Coordinates of C-alpha atoms and ligand atoms in Angstrom, one line a residue:
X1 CA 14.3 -41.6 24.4
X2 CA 10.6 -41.8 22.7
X3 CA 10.3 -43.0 19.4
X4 CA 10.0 -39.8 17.6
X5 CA 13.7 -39.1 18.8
X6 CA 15.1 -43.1 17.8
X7 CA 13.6 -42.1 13.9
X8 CA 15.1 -38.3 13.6
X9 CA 18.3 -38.7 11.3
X10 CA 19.3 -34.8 10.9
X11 CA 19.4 -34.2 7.3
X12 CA 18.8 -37.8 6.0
X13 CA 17.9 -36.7 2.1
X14 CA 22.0 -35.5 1.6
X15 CA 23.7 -38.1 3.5
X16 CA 25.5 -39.1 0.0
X17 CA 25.9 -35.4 -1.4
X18 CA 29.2 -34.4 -2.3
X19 CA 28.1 -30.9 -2.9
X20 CA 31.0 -28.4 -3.3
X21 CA 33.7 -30.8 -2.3
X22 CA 36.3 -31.1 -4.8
X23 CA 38.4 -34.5 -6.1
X24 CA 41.3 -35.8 -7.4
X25 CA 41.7 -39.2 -9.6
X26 CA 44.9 -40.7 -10.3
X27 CA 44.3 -43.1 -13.2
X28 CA 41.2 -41.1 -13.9
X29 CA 41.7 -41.2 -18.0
X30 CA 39.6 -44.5 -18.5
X31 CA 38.6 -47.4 -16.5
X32 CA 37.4 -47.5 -13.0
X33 CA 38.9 -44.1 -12.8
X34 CA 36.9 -42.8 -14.9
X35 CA 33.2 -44.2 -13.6
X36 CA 34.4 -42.8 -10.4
X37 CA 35.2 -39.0 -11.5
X38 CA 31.4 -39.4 -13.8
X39 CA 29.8 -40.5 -10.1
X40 CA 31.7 -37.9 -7.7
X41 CA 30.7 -35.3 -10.5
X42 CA 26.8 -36.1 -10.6
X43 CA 26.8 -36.3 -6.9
X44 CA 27.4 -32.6 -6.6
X45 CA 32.0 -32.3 -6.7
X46 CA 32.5 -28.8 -7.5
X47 CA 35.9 -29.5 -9.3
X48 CA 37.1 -32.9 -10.1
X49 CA 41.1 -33.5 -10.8
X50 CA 41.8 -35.7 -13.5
X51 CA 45.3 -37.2 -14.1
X52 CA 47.1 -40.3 -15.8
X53 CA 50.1 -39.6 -17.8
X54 CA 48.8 -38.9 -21.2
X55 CA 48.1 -35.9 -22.2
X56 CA 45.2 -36.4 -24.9
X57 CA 43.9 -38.7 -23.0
X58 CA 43.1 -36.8 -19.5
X59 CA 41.9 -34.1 -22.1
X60 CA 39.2 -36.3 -23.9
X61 CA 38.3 -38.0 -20.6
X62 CA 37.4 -34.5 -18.8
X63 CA 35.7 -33.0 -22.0
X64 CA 33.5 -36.2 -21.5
X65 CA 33.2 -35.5 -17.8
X66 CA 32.1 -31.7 -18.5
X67 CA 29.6 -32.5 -21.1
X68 CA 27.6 -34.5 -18.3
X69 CA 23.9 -33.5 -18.4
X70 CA 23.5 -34.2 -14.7
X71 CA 26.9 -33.1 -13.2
X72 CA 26.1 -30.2 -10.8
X73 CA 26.3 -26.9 -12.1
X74 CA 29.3 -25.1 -12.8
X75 CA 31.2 -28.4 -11.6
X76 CA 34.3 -28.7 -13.3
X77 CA 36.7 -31.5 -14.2
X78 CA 40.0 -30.5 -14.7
X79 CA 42.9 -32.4 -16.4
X80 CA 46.4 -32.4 -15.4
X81 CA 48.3 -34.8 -16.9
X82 CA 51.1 -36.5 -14.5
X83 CA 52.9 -39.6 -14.3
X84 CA 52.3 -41.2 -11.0
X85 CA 55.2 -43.3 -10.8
X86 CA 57.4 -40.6 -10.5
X87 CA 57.9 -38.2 -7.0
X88 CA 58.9 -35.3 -9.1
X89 CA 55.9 -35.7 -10.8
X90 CA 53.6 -36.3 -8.1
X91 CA 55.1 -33.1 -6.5
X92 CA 54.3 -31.5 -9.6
X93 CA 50.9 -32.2 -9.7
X94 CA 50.0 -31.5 -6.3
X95 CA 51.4 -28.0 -7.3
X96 CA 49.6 -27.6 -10.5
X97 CA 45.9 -28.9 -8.3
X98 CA 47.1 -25.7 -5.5
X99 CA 46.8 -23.0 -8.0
X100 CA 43.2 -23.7 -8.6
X101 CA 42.2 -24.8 -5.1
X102 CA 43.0 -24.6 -1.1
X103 CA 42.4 -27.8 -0.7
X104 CA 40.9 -31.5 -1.1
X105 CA 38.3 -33.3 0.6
X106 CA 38.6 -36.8 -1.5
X107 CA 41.6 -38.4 -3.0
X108 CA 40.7 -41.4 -5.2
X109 CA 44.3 -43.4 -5.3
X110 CA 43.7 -45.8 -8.2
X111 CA 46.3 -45.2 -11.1
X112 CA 47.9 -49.0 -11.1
X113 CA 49.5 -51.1 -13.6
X114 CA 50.0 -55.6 -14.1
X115 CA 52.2 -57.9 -15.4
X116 CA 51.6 -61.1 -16.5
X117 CA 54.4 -63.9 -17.1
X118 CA 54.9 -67.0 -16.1
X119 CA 56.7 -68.2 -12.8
X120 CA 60.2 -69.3 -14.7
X121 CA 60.5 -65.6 -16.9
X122 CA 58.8 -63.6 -15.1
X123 CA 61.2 -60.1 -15.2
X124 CA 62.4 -58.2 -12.5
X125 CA 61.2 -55.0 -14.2
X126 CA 58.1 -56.4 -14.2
X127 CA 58.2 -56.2 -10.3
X128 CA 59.6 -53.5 -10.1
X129 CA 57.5 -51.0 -12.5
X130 CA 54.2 -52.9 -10.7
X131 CA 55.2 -52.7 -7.1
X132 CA 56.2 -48.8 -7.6
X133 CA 53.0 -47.6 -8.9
X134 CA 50.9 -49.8 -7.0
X135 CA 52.0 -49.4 -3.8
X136 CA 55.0 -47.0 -3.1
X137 CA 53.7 -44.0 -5.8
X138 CA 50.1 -44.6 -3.1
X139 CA 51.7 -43.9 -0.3
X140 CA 53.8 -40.8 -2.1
X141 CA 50.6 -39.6 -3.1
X142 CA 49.1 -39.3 -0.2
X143 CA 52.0 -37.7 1.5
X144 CA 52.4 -34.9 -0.6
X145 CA 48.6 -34.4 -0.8
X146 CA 48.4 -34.6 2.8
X147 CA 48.8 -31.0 3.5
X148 CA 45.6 -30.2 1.0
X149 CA 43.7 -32.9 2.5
X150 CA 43.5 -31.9 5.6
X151 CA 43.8 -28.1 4.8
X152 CA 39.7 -28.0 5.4
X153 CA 38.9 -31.4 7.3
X154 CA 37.7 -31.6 10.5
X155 CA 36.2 -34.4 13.0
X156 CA 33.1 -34.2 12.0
X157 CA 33.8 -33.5 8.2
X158 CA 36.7 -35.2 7.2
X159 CA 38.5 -35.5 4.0
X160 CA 38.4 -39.2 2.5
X161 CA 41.5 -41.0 0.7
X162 CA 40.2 -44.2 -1.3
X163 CA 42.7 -46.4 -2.2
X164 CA 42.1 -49.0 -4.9
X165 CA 43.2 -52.3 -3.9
X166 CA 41.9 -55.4 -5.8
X167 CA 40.7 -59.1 -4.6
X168 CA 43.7 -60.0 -6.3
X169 CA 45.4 -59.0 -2.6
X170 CA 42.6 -60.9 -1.1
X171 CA 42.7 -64.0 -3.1
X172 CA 45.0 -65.3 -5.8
X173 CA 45.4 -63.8 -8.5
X174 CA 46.4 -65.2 -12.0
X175 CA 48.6 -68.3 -12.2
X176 CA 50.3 -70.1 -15.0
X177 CA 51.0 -68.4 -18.2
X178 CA 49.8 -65.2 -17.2
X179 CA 50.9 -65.2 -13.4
X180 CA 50.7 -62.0 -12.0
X181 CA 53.0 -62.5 -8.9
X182 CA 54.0 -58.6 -8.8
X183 CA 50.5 -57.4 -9.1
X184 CA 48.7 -59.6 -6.2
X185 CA 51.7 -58.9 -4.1
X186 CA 51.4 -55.1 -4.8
X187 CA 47.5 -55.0 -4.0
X188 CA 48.2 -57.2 -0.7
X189 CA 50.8 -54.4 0.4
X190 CA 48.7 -51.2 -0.5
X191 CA 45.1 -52.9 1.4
X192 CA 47.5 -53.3 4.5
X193 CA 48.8 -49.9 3.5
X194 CA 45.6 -48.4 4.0
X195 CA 45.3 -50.0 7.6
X196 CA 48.1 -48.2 8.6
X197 CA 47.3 -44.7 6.6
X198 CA 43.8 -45.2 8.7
X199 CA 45.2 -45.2 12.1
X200 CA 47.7 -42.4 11.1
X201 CA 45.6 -39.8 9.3
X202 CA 42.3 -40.9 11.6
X203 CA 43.1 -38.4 14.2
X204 CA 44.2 -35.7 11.7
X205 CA 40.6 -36.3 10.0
X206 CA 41.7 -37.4 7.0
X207 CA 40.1 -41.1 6.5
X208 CA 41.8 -44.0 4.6
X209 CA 40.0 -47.0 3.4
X210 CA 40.3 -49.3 -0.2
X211 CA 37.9 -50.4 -2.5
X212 CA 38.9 -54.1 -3.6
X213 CA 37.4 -55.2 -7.2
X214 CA 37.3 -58.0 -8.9
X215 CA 36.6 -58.2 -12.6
X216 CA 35.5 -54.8 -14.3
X217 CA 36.1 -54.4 -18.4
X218 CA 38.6 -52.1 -18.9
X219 CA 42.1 -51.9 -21.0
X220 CA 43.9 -53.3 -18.1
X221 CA 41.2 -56.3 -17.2
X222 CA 40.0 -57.4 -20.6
X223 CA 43.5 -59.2 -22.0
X224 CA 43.1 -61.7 -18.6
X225 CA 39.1 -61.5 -18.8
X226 CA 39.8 -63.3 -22.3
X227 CA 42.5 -66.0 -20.9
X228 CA 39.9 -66.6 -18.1
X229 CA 37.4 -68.0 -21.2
X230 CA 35.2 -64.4 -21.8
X231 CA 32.6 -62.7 -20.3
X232 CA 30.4 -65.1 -20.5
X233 CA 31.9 -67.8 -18.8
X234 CA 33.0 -65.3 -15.9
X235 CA 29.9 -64.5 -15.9
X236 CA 28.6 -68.1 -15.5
X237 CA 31.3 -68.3 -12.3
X238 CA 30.3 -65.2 -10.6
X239 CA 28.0 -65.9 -7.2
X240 CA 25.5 -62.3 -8.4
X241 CA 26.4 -63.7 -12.8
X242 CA 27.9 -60.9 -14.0
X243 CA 31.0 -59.1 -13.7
X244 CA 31.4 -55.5 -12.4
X245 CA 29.9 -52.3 -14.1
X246 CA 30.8 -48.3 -13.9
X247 CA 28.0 -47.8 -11.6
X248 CA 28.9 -50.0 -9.5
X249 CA 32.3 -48.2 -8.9
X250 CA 31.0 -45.0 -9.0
X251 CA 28.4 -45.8 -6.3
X252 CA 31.0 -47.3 -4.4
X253 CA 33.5 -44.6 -4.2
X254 CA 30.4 -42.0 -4.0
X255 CA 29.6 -43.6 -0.8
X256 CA 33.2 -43.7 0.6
X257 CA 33.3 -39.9 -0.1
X258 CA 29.9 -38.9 1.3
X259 CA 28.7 -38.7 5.2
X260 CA 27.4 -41.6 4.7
X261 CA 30.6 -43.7 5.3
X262 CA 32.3 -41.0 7.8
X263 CA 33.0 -43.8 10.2
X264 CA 34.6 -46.0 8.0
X265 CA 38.4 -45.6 8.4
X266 CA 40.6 -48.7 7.7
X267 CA 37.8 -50.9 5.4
X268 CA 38.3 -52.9 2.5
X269 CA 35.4 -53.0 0.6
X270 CA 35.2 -55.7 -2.4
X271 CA 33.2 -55.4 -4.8
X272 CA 32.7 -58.7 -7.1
X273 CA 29.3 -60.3 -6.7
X274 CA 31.1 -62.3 -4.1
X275 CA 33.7 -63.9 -6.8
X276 CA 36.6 -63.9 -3.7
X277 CA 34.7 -65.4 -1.5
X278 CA 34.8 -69.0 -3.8
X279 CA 38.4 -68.2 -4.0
X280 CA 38.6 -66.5 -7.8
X281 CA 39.7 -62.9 -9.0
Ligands
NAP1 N1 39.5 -53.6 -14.1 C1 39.6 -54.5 -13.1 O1 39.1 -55.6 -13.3 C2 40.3 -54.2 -11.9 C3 40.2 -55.1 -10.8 C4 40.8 -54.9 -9.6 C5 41.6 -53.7 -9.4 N2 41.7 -52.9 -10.5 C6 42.5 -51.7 -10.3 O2 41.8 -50.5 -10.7 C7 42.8 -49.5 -11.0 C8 42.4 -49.0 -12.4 O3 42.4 -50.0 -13.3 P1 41.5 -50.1 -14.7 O4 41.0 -51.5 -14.8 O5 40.6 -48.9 -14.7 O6 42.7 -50.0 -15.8 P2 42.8 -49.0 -17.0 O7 41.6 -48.9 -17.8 O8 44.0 -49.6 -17.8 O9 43.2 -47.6 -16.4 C9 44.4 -47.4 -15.8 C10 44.5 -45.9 -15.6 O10 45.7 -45.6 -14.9 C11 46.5 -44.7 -15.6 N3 47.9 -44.9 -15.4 C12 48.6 -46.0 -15.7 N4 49.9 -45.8 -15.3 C13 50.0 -44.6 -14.8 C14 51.0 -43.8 -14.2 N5 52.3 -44.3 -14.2 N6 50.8 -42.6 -13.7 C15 49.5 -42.1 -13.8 N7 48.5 -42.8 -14.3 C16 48.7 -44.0 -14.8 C17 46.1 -44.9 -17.1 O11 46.3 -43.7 -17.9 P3 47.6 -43.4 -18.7 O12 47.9 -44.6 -19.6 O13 47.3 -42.2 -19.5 O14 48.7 -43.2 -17.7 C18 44.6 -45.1 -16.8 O15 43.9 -43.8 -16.6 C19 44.1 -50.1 -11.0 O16 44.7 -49.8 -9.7 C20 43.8 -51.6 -11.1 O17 44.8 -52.4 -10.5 C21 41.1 -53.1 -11.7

C-alpha cells in the first residue's frame, strides 16, 4: 500500500453530516434534550421528533428549533407530545412519528426523571416512578421503534439508538439528604441495558450505545447543583473547571449519529471534564 493510498479517507469533509436523516428525542422539551434536537438539526436532520409530555412545552421547544438560522433547509422539528412512562403512550407516539415518515435513522432515548430523599424516608414511589422511566420506558422505546429503525438501516449505514445514561451509574451519586438511591440504580441498569441492546440490534444494523453526563444546568440538575455548593464551587472541583454546556451534548450525540462513530456499538461515553474519574457526579 503506498502512501497516497494510507491518506485517502473517501469522503472525509461529511463524515459527521446527518443530511436527510430524520430523529426522534424523548425528553426533547428542554435540557440536554433539547441541545441535542438544536445539534442533529444544524448538522443537516431533515425532520427532527420532539416529545416530553407537555403539550406547550414540545410546542415552544420545536418553534425554537424551527426558527434556527443554520438548521438545514426545509428541516423540520416536529412536536408530538407523549408521556414516556406509559406503553400505551409510547405505542401511541411511534404511531403518530409513522404517518409522517417510513422510518428512523437516530433515536435519542433521554426523557428521565430523579428523586432525592434520604436513606430512612426515601418512598417506594419514588423508586418506582424513577426506575420505570429510566430504564424499563428505554427499553419499551426501543422495542416499539424498532421496526422504524431498522426500516432503512443497513451494514454499512446503520440507524443509531443513543441512550442517556449518567456518571451517576458510573460513580455515586447523591448521598445524605438528597440521596438519590433510585436514580443511580436506574442509570447503572439502562448503561448495562445498552450492552445488551448493542449485541442484539448489532447484527440487525441498528447500533446501541449511551452517553453518560455528569453535571449540565438544567430543571432537573440545578436543585442538587445548588446542595453541591453552586456553580462555582463545582466548577472549582471539575478536573477541565467547568461544568457541562449544550454544545457539548449536542456535539456528542451529533457524533454518535454520524459515520463518524459507525463502529461504535455498546460504548459509554461520559462526558464531565473527567469529574467520575475523582469519584464525584
Ligand atoms: N442535567 C444533568 O446534569 C444530567 C446529568 C446526567 C444525566 N442526565 C440525564 O439527562 C436526561 C435529561 O435530563 P435534563 O437534565 O435535560 O432534565 P430536564 O431539563 O428536567 O428535562 C427532562 C425532559 O424529560 C421530559 N420528561 C420527563 N418525564 C417524562 C415522561 N414521563 N415522558 C416524556 N418526557 C418526560 C421533560 O419534559 P416534560 O416535563 O414535558 O415531560 C423534559 O423534556 C435525563 O435522562 C437525565 O437523567 C442529566
Amino acid at each position: 500500500m503506498s502512501a497516497a493510498d494510507q491518506v485517502q479517507l473517501e469522503n472525509f469533509s461529511s463524515i459527521f453530516s446527518l443530511e436527510g436523516k430524520v430523529a426522534v428525542v424523548t425528553g426533547g422539551s428542554r435540557g440536554l434534550g433539547l441541545h441535542a434536537a438544536s445539534g442533529l438539526l444544524q448538522a443537516g436532520c431533515s425532520k427532527v421528533y420532539i416529545t416530553s409530555r407537555k403539550p406547550s412545552a414540545c410546542e415552544t421547544a420545536v418553534s425554537a428549533l424551527n426558527a434556527l438560522p443554520t438548521k438545514r433547509p426545509g428541516a423540520q422539528a416536529i412536536s408530538i407530545p407523549a408521556d414516556s412512562s406509559s406503553l400505551t403512550e409510547i405505542e401511541r407516539l411511534v404511531t403518530e412519528v409513522s404517518k409522517t415518515t417510513d422510518h428512523i435513522d437516530i433515536l435519542f432515548a433521554n426523557a428521565g426523571a430523579t428523586w432525592g430523599e434520604t436513606f430512612e424516608k426515601f418512598p417506594e414511589s419514588g423508586f418506582g416512578k424513577v426506575m420505570d422511566l429510566n430504564v424499563k420506558s428505554v427499553f419499551f422505546t426501543i422495542q416499539k421503534f424498532f421496526p422504524l429503525l431498522s426500516a432503512a438501516a443497513t451494514r454499512d449505514d446503520p440507524s443509531r439508538v443513543i441512550i442517556t445514561g449518567s456518571v451517576a451509574g458510573i460513580t455515586l451519586g447523591s448521598l445524605g439528604e438528597n440521596a438519590t438511591f433510585s436514580y443511580s440504580a436506574s442509570k447503572a441498569a439502562v448503561l448495562h441495558m445498552a450492552k445488551n441492546l448493542a449485541i442484539e440490534l448489532g447484527p440487525r444494523h441498528v447500533l446501541v450505545n449511551a452517553i453518560a453526563p455528569g453535571l449540565y444546568p438544567s430543571k432537573m440538575a440545578n436543585g442538587l447543583i445548588e446542595l453541591q455548593g453552586g456553580v462555582k464551587d463545582l466548577e472549582e472541583a471539575s478536573p477541565n473547571k467547568r461544568l457541562g454546556k449544550p454544545e457539548d451534548i449536542a456535539g456528542l450525540v451529533v457524533f454518535l449519529a454520524s459515520r463518524a462513530a459507525s463502529h461504535l456499538n455498546g460504548s459509554v461515553i461520559t462526558t464531565d471534564g473527567g469529574s467520575h474519574l475523582k469519584g464525584k457526579m
